[in-house]
Amino acid sequence: MVWLLGQRGVHVVTLDNLSAGHRDAVLHGELVVGDMADRAVLDRVLSSRRFDAVMHFASYIQVGESVTDPAKYYLNNVAHTLALLAAMRDHGVQRFVFSSTAAVFGEPRYSPLDERHPREPINPYGRTKWMIEQALDDYDRAYGLRSVSLRYFNAAGAHPEALLGERHEPETHLVPLVLQAASGRRPHVTVFGRDYDTPDGTCIRDYIHVMDLAEAHWQALRYLADGGATRAFNLGNGDGYSVQQVVDTARAVTGRPIAVQEGARRAGDPARLVADAALARAVLQWQPRHGDLRTIVQDAWRWERRAAGA
Ligand code: UFG
């Protein structure tokens, strides 16, 4: 996002406590190392310039960890995010773009999922995101703070020239894990369950390229600048791919054998999560261009080869 904003001539200040982020990933503008819970840092940054908007990418994101350590999630994803919103109010910043998630929906009642699907999150991670979405509706009504919540489905891929890519520690996401098995950084990838009610028995997800997600944020900024109302949007391609199809695509793209182990189902995994992103297309004029699973895997593979020296 910071890279894209730089390309578009936008001045950016990044606030990151570097608990999961990387100093060298901030390719444009100024980096302030600090926490959004630190009111003194927020006051210093927010009074240093007149900000048009704040974009929030500062949540913890591991579903499993949110079950075993919910306090970590409620504190950072809810309490500290509310602290940031309070500081924004005090400094007169009235636009907010929030990274939300398909996890706000819980177990799908129908597919693909549109924005009207009931929000019934089944883990603390999803609940923290849904709580902030609800607070944002209230803050608009009461304080005029307008926001867009972008519900990512399965973010994947990398910058097409491998400037940036996924660097999680530990890595838990399917696409980078499969590619690490291809590059030799891991011995194998484990398939979590082959007995789902899907054509090949593995879970189906909607993989969406990070560059398309960044473009959606750009469109959200423009929408808010044009006076758009507070709203949540689903972001996905609308195509479902199974875990097995991801492995097969990675084998085809990399030309490497990828060893697969069969594993048990992972708790809390719905069989199928696919987005209906018609609203984002219509209202934000968002058009995913970086497209299909193959392109996503190709771009992520370029990044993985660089990381692995493979
Ligand atoms: N999977 C495996 N083996 C692995 C890792 C994942 O088989 O080693 C499977 C999972 O079971 C799932 C699919 O690959 O079926 C995708 O798993 P990811 O962990 O890559 O992504 P999730 O669908 O679990 O999670 C994504 C986001 C979360 C968000 C969630 C919404 O990363 O932030 O969607 O349910 F909460």
Short mmCIF file of N, CA, C and O in Angstrom, two decimals, residues 215-302:
data_model
loop_
_atom_site.label_atom_id
_atom_site.label_comp_id
_atom_site.label_asym_id
_atom_site.label_seq_id
_atom_site.Cartn_x
_atom_site.Cartn_y
_atom_site.Cartn_z
N GLU A 215 -5.14 -1.77 -4.58
CA GLU A 215 -5.95 -0.92 -5.46
C GLU A 215 -7.32 -0.63 -4.83
O GLU A 215 -7.86 0.47 -4.97
N ALA A 216 -7.89 -1.61 -4.16
CA ALA A 216 -9.18 -1.39 -3.51
C ALA A 216 -9.06 -0.33 -2.41
O ALA A 216 -9.96 0.50 -2.23
N HIS A 217 -7.93 -0.34 -1.70
CA HIS A 217 -7.72 0.70 -0.68
C HIS A 217 -7.61 2.08 -1.33
O HIS A 217 -8.09 3.07 -0.79
N TRP A 218 -6.94 2.12 -2.46
CA TRP A 218 -6.82 3.38 -3.19
C TRP A 218 -8.21 3.89 -3.60
O TRP A 218 -8.53 5.07 -3.41
N GLN A 219 -9.02 2.99 -4.15
CA GLN A 219 -10.37 3.37 -4.54
C GLN A 219 -11.19 3.80 -3.31
O GLN A 219 -12.02 4.71 -3.38
N ALA A 220 -10.94 3.14 -2.16
CA ALA A 220 -11.67 3.50 -0.93
C ALA A 220 -11.30 4.91 -0.49
O ALA A 220 -12.16 5.69 -0.04
N LEU A 221 -10.02 5.26 -0.62
CA LEU A 221 -9.60 6.63 -0.28
C LEU A 221 -10.31 7.65 -1.16
O LEU A 221 -10.78 8.69 -0.68
N ARG A 222 -10.39 7.33 -2.45
CA ARG A 222 -11.06 8.26 -3.39
C ARG A 222 -12.54 8.36 -3.07
O ARG A 222 -13.14 9.45 -3.13
N TYR A 223 -13.14 7.23 -2.76
CA TYR A 223 -14.57 7.19 -2.41
C TYR A 223 -14.84 8.08 -1.19
O TYR A 223 -15.77 8.89 -1.19
N LEU A 224 -13.99 7.97 -0.17
CA LEU A 224 -14.19 8.80 1.04
C LEU A 224 -13.93 10.27 0.72
O LEU A 224 -14.65 11.15 1.21
N ALA A 225 -12.92 10.54 -0.11
CA ALA A 225 -12.63 11.93 -0.47
C ALA A 225 -13.80 12.54 -1.23
O ALA A 225 -14.07 13.74 -1.13
N ASP A 226 -14.53 11.70 -1.99
CA ASP A 226 -15.70 12.18 -2.74
C ASP A 226 -16.96 12.25 -1.87
O ASP A 226 -18.06 12.44 -2.39
N GLY A 227 -16.83 12.01 -0.57
CA GLY A 227 -17.97 12.12 0.33
C GLY A 227 -18.72 10.83 0.58
O GLY A 227 -19.82 10.84 1.14
N GLY A 228 -18.14 9.70 0.16
CA GLY A 228 -18.81 8.39 0.32
C GLY A 228 -19.13 8.08 1.78
O GLY A 228 -18.40 8.49 2.68
N ALA A 229 -20.24 7.34 1.95
CA ALA A 229 -20.71 7.01 3.30
C ALA A 229 -19.97 5.79 3.85
O ALA A 229 -19.45 4.97 3.10
N THR A 230 -19.96 5.67 5.17
CA THR A 230 -19.35 4.53 5.85
C THR A 230 -19.98 3.23 5.36
O THR A 230 -21.21 3.08 5.34
N ARG A 231 -19.11 2.29 4.98
CA ARG A 231 -19.61 1.05 4.38
C ARG A 231 -18.55 -0.03 4.43
O ARG A 231 -17.36 0.28 4.44
N ALA A 232 -19.00 -1.28 4.42
CA ALA A 232 -18.07 -2.42 4.36
C ALA A 232 -18.21 -3.09 3.00
O ALA A 232 -19.31 -3.16 2.43
N PHE A 233 -17.09 -3.59 2.48
CA PHE A 233 -17.06 -4.24 1.17
C PHE A 233 -16.31 -5.56 1.25
O PHE A 233 -15.25 -5.63 1.89
N ASN A 234 -16.83 -6.56 0.56
CA ASN A 234 -16.11 -7.84 0.43
C ASN A 234 -15.12 -7.75 -0.73
O ASN A 234 -15.48 -7.25 -1.81
N LEU A 235 -13.92 -8.26 -0.52
CA LEU A 235 -12.90 -8.22 -1.59
C LEU A 235 -12.40 -9.63 -1.90
O LEU A 235 -11.68 -10.24 -1.11
N GLY A 236 -12.80 -10.12 -3.05
CA GLY A 236 -12.32 -11.40 -3.55
C GLY A 236 -12.52 -11.43 -5.05
O GLY A 236 -13.09 -10.50 -5.63
N ASN A 237 -11.99 -12.50 -5.70
CA ASN A 237 -12.18 -12.64 -7.14
C ASN A 237 -13.52 -13.24 -7.49
O ASN A 237 -13.96 -13.17 -8.63
N GLY A 238 -14.13 -13.92 -6.52
CA GLY A 238 -15.37 -14.64 -6.80
C GLY A 238 -15.13 -16.05 -7.32
O GLY A 238 -16.08 -16.76 -7.66
N ASP A 239 -13.85 -16.45 -7.41
CA ASP A 239 -13.52 -17.82 -7.86
C ASP A 239 -12.99 -18.61 -6.67
O ASP A 239 -12.11 -18.13 -5.96
N GLY A 240 -13.51 -19.80 -6.51
CA GLY A 240 -13.01 -20.65 -5.43
C GLY A 240 -11.98 -21.65 -5.94
O GLY A 240 -12.16 -22.23 -7.01
N TYR A 241 -10.89 -21.81 -5.22
CA TYR A 241 -9.89 -22.83 -5.54
C TYR A 241 -9.67 -23.68 -4.31
O TYR A 241 -9.57 -23.17 -3.19
N SER A 242 -9.53 -24.99 -4.54
CA SER A 242 -9.31 -25.90 -3.42
C SER A 242 -7.83 -25.92 -3.04
O SER A 242 -6.96 -25.49 -3.82
N VAL A 243 -7.56 -26.43 -1.85
CA VAL A 243 -6.18 -26.58 -1.40
C VAL A 243 -5.40 -27.42 -2.42
O VAL A 243 -4.28 -27.09 -2.79
N GLN A 244 -6.03 -28.49 -2.90
CA GLN A 244 -5.35 -29.35 -3.89
C GLN A 244 -5.07 -28.57 -5.18
O GLN A 244 -3.99 -28.72 -5.78
N GLN A 245 -5.99 -27.73 -5.60
CA GLN A 245 -5.75 -26.92 -6.81
C GLN A 245 -4.61 -25.93 -6.61
O GLN A 245 -3.86 -25.64 -7.54
N VAL A 246 -4.46 -25.42 -5.39
CA VAL A 246 -3.33 -24.52 -5.10
C VAL A 246 -2.02 -25.30 -5.23
O VAL A 246 -1.06 -24.83 -5.87
N VAL A 247 -1.98 -26.50 -4.68
CA VAL A 247 -0.77 -27.32 -4.78
C VAL A 247 -0.47 -27.64 -6.25
O VAL A 247 0.67 -27.50 -6.71
N ASP A 248 -1.51 -28.04 -7.00
CA ASP A 248 -1.31 -28.39 -8.41
C ASP A 248 -0.82 -27.18 -9.22
O ASP A 248 0.06 -27.31 -10.07
N THR A 249 -1.41 -26.02 -8.95
CA THR A 249 -0.99 -24.80 -9.66
C THR A 249 0.46 -24.48 -9.33
O THR A 249 1.25 -24.12 -10.21
N ALA A 250 0.84 -24.63 -8.07
CA ALA A 250 2.21 -24.35 -7.66
C ALA A 250 3.19 -25.33 -8.31
O ALA A 250 4.29 -24.96 -8.71
N ARG A 251 2.78 -26.58 -8.45
CA ARG A 251 3.65 -27.55 -9.13
C ARG A 251 3.85 -27.14 -10.59
O ARG A 251 4.95 -27.18 -11.13
N ALA A 252 2.76 -26.70 -11.24
CA ALA A 252 2.84 -26.31 -12.65
C ALA A 252 3.69 -25.05 -12.82
O ALA A 252 4.52 -24.96 -13.73
N VAL A 253 3.50 -24.06 -11.94
CA VAL A 253 4.21 -22.79 -12.07
C VAL A 253 5.70 -22.96 -11.78
O VAL A 253 6.55 -22.40 -12.47
N THR A 254 6.01 -23.73 -10.75
CA THR A 254 7.41 -23.82 -10.31
C THR A 254 8.18 -24.91 -11.03
O THR A 254 9.41 -24.87 -11.07
N GLY A 255 7.47 -25.90 -11.56
CA GLY A 255 8.15 -27.04 -12.16
C GLY A 255 8.88 -27.89 -11.12
O GLY A 255 9.74 -28.70 -11.47
N ARG A 256 8.56 -27.70 -9.87
CA ARG A 256 9.23 -28.46 -8.81
C ARG A 256 8.24 -29.46 -8.21
O ARG A 256 7.04 -29.20 -8.15
N PRO A 257 8.75 -30.57 -7.72
CA PRO A 257 7.87 -31.48 -6.99
C PRO A 257 7.55 -30.85 -5.64
O PRO A 257 8.41 -30.21 -5.02
N ILE A 258 6.36 -30.96 -5.18
CA ILE A 258 5.98 -30.42 -3.87
C ILE A 258 5.41 -31.57 -3.06
O ILE A 258 4.36 -32.11 -3.42
N ALA A 259 6.13 -31.95 -2.02
CA ALA A 259 5.68 -33.09 -1.22
C ALA A 259 4.48 -32.68 -0.37
O ALA A 259 4.49 -31.59 0.24
N VAL A 260 3.48 -33.54 -0.33
CA VAL A 260 2.25 -33.27 0.43
C VAL A 260 2.07 -34.33 1.49
O VAL A 260 2.23 -35.52 1.22
N GLN A 261 1.76 -33.89 2.69
CA GLN A 261 1.37 -34.82 3.76
C GLN A 261 -0.11 -34.61 4.06
O GLN A 261 -0.60 -33.48 3.99
N GLU A 262 -0.77 -35.69 4.40
CA GLU A 262 -2.18 -35.57 4.75
C GLU A 262 -2.31 -35.26 6.24
O GLU A 262 -1.68 -35.92 7.07
N GLY A 263 -3.08 -34.24 6.55
CA GLY A 263 -3.26 -33.88 7.95
C GLY A 263 -4.74 -33.87 8.33
O GLY A 263 -5.62 -34.03 7.47
N ALA A 264 -4.98 -33.67 9.62
CA ALA A 264 -6.36 -33.58 10.11
C ALA A 264 -6.94 -32.22 9.76
O ALA A 264 -6.20 -31.28 9.44
N ARG A 265 -8.26 -32.12 9.85
CA ARG A 265 -8.91 -30.82 9.67
C ARG A 265 -8.36 -29.83 10.71
O ARG A 265 -8.06 -30.23 11.83
N ARG A 266 -8.26 -28.57 10.34
CA ARG A 266 -7.88 -27.52 11.28
C ARG A 266 -9.17 -26.95 11.87
O ARG A 266 -10.12 -26.67 11.13
N ALA A 267 -9.19 -26.77 13.17
CA ALA A 267 -10.41 -26.29 13.84
C ALA A 267 -10.84 -24.95 13.25
O ALA A 267 -10.01 -24.07 13.00
N GLY A 268 -12.15 -24.81 13.01
CA GLY A 268 -12.69 -23.52 12.59
C GLY A 268 -12.57 -23.23 11.11
O GLY A 268 -12.84 -22.11 10.68
N ASP A 269 -12.17 -24.20 10.28
CA ASP A 269 -12.06 -23.98 8.84
C ASP A 269 -13.39 -24.30 8.16
O ASP A 269 -13.79 -25.47 8.09
N PRO A 270 -14.09 -23.31 7.59
CA PRO A 270 -15.27 -23.63 6.79
C PRO A 270 -14.84 -24.33 5.50
O PRO A 270 -13.73 -24.10 5.01
N ALA A 271 -15.71 -25.16 4.93
CA ALA A 271 -15.38 -25.90 3.71
C ALA A 271 -15.16 -24.94 2.53
O ALA A 271 -14.29 -25.16 1.69
N ARG A 272 -15.93 -23.86 2.49
CA ARG A 272 -15.91 -23.00 1.30
C ARG A 272 -16.09 -21.54 1.72
O ARG A 272 -17.02 -21.22 2.47
N LEU A 273 -15.19 -20.68 1.27
CA LEU A 273 -15.31 -19.23 1.52
C LEU A 273 -15.04 -18.51 0.22
O LEU A 273 -13.89 -18.42 -0.22
N VAL A 274 -16.09 -18.03 -0.42
CA VAL A 274 -15.94 -17.34 -1.70
C VAL A 274 -16.72 -16.03 -1.64
O VAL A 274 -17.84 -15.99 -1.12
N ALA A 275 -16.10 -14.97 -2.17
CA ALA A 275 -16.69 -13.63 -2.07
C ALA A 275 -17.61 -13.32 -3.24
O ALA A 275 -17.32 -13.67 -4.38
N ASP A 276 -18.69 -12.60 -2.95
CA ASP A 276 -19.42 -11.86 -3.96
C ASP A 276 -18.99 -10.41 -3.79
O ASP A 276 -19.37 -9.75 -2.82
N ALA A 277 -18.14 -9.94 -4.69
CA ALA A 277 -17.56 -8.59 -4.55
C ALA A 277 -18.24 -7.59 -5.48
O ALA A 277 -17.65 -6.56 -5.83
N ALA A 278 -19.50 -7.87 -5.84
CA ALA A 278 -20.20 -6.98 -6.79
C ALA A 278 -20.32 -5.56 -6.24
O ALA A 278 -20.25 -4.58 -6.99
N LEU A 279 -20.49 -5.44 -4.91
CA LEU A 279 -20.66 -4.11 -4.33
C LEU A 279 -19.40 -3.25 -4.51
O LEU A 279 -19.47 -2.08 -4.88
N ALA A 280 -18.23 -3.85 -4.25
CA ALA A 280 -16.97 -3.11 -4.41
C ALA A 280 -16.77 -2.72 -5.88
O ALA A 280 -16.29 -1.63 -6.18
N ARG A 281 -17.16 -3.62 -6.77
CA ARG A 281 -17.03 -3.29 -8.19
C ARG A 281 -17.93 -2.11 -8.56
O ARG A 281 -17.51 -1.19 -9.28
N ALA A 282 -19.16 -2.12 -8.03
CA ALA A 282 -20.13 -1.09 -8.42
C ALA A 282 -19.85 0.23 -7.71
O ALA A 282 -19.85 1.29 -8.35
N VAL A 283 -19.60 0.19 -6.42
CA VAL A 283 -19.52 1.44 -5.64
C VAL A 283 -18.10 2.01 -5.64
O VAL A 283 -17.91 3.22 -5.74
N LEU A 284 -17.10 1.15 -5.51
CA LEU A 284 -15.72 1.64 -5.48
C LEU A 284 -15.08 1.66 -6.87
O LEU A 284 -13.94 2.08 -7.03
N GLN A 285 -15.85 1.17 -7.88
CA GLN A 285 -15.28 0.98 -9.22
C GLN A 285 -13.98 0.18 -9.16
O GLN A 285 -12.99 0.47 -9.83
N TRP A 286 -14.02 -0.85 -8.33
CA TRP A 286 -12.83 -1.70 -8.15
C TRP A 286 -12.86 -2.81 -9.19
O TRP A 286 -13.89 -3.44 -9.41
N GLN A 287 -11.72 -3.03 -9.83
CA GLN A 287 -11.64 -4.07 -10.86
C GLN A 287 -10.38 -4.89 -10.59
O GLN A 287 -9.28 -4.43 -10.91
N PRO A 288 -10.50 -6.07 -10.00
CA PRO A 288 -9.26 -6.84 -9.79
C PRO A 288 -8.62 -7.20 -11.13
O PRO A 288 -9.30 -7.71 -12.02
N ARG A 289 -7.34 -6.88 -11.28
CA ARG A 289 -6.64 -7.07 -12.55
C ARG A 289 -5.53 -8.10 -12.45
O ARG A 289 -5.04 -8.59 -13.45
N HIS A 290 -5.04 -8.32 -11.22
CA HIS A 290 -3.87 -9.20 -11.08
C HIS A 290 -4.28 -10.64 -10.96
O HIS A 290 -3.47 -11.53 -10.78
N GLY A 291 -5.54 -10.82 -10.97
CA GLY A 291 -6.28 -11.92 -11.28
C GLY A 291 -6.21 -13.25 -10.64
O GLY A 291 -6.33 -13.39 -9.45
N ASP A 292 -6.01 -14.22 -11.50
CA ASP A 292 -6.33 -15.59 -11.15
C ASP A 292 -5.24 -16.21 -10.28
O ASP A 292 -4.18 -15.63 -10.05
N LEU A 293 -5.54 -17.43 -9.85
CA LEU A 293 -4.62 -18.11 -8.94
C LEU A 293 -3.24 -18.27 -9.57
O LEU A 293 -2.22 -18.14 -8.89
N ARG A 294 -3.21 -18.54 -10.87
CA ARG A 294 -1.91 -18.76 -11.51
C ARG A 294 -1.00 -17.52 -11.40
O ARG A 294 0.18 -17.63 -11.06
N THR A 295 -1.56 -16.36 -11.68
CA THR A 295 -0.76 -15.12 -11.56
C THR A 295 -0.33 -14.89 -10.12
O THR A 295 0.79 -14.48 -9.86
N ILE A 296 -1.25 -15.15 -9.20
CA ILE A 296 -0.93 -14.98 -7.78
C ILE A 296 0.26 -15.87 -7.40
O ILE A 296 1.22 -15.42 -6.78
N VAL A 297 0.20 -17.12 -7.85
CA VAL A 297 1.28 -18.06 -7.50
C VAL A 297 2.57 -17.67 -8.22
O VAL A 297 3.66 -17.74 -7.65
N GLN A 298 2.46 -17.23 -9.48
CA GLN A 298 3.67 -16.80 -10.21
C GLN A 298 4.37 -15.65 -9.47
O GLN A 298 5.59 -15.67 -9.30
N ASP A 299 3.59 -14.67 -9.07
CA ASP A 299 4.19 -13.51 -8.40
C ASP A 299 4.76 -13.90 -7.04
O ASP A 299 5.85 -13.45 -6.66
N ALA A 300 4.03 -14.73 -6.31
CA ALA A 300 4.53 -15.17 -5.00
C ALA A 300 5.78 -16.04 -5.15
O ALA A 300 6.68 -16.02 -4.31
N TRP A 301 5.86 -16.78 -6.26
CA TRP A 301 7.02 -17.65 -6.49
C TRP A 301 8.29 -16.80 -6.77
O TRP A 301 9.38 -17.09 -6.30
N ARG A 302 8.11 -15.73 -7.54
CA ARG A 302 9.25 -14.83 -7.78
C ARG A 302 9.81 -14.33 -6.44
O ARG A 302 11.01 -14.29 -6.23
#
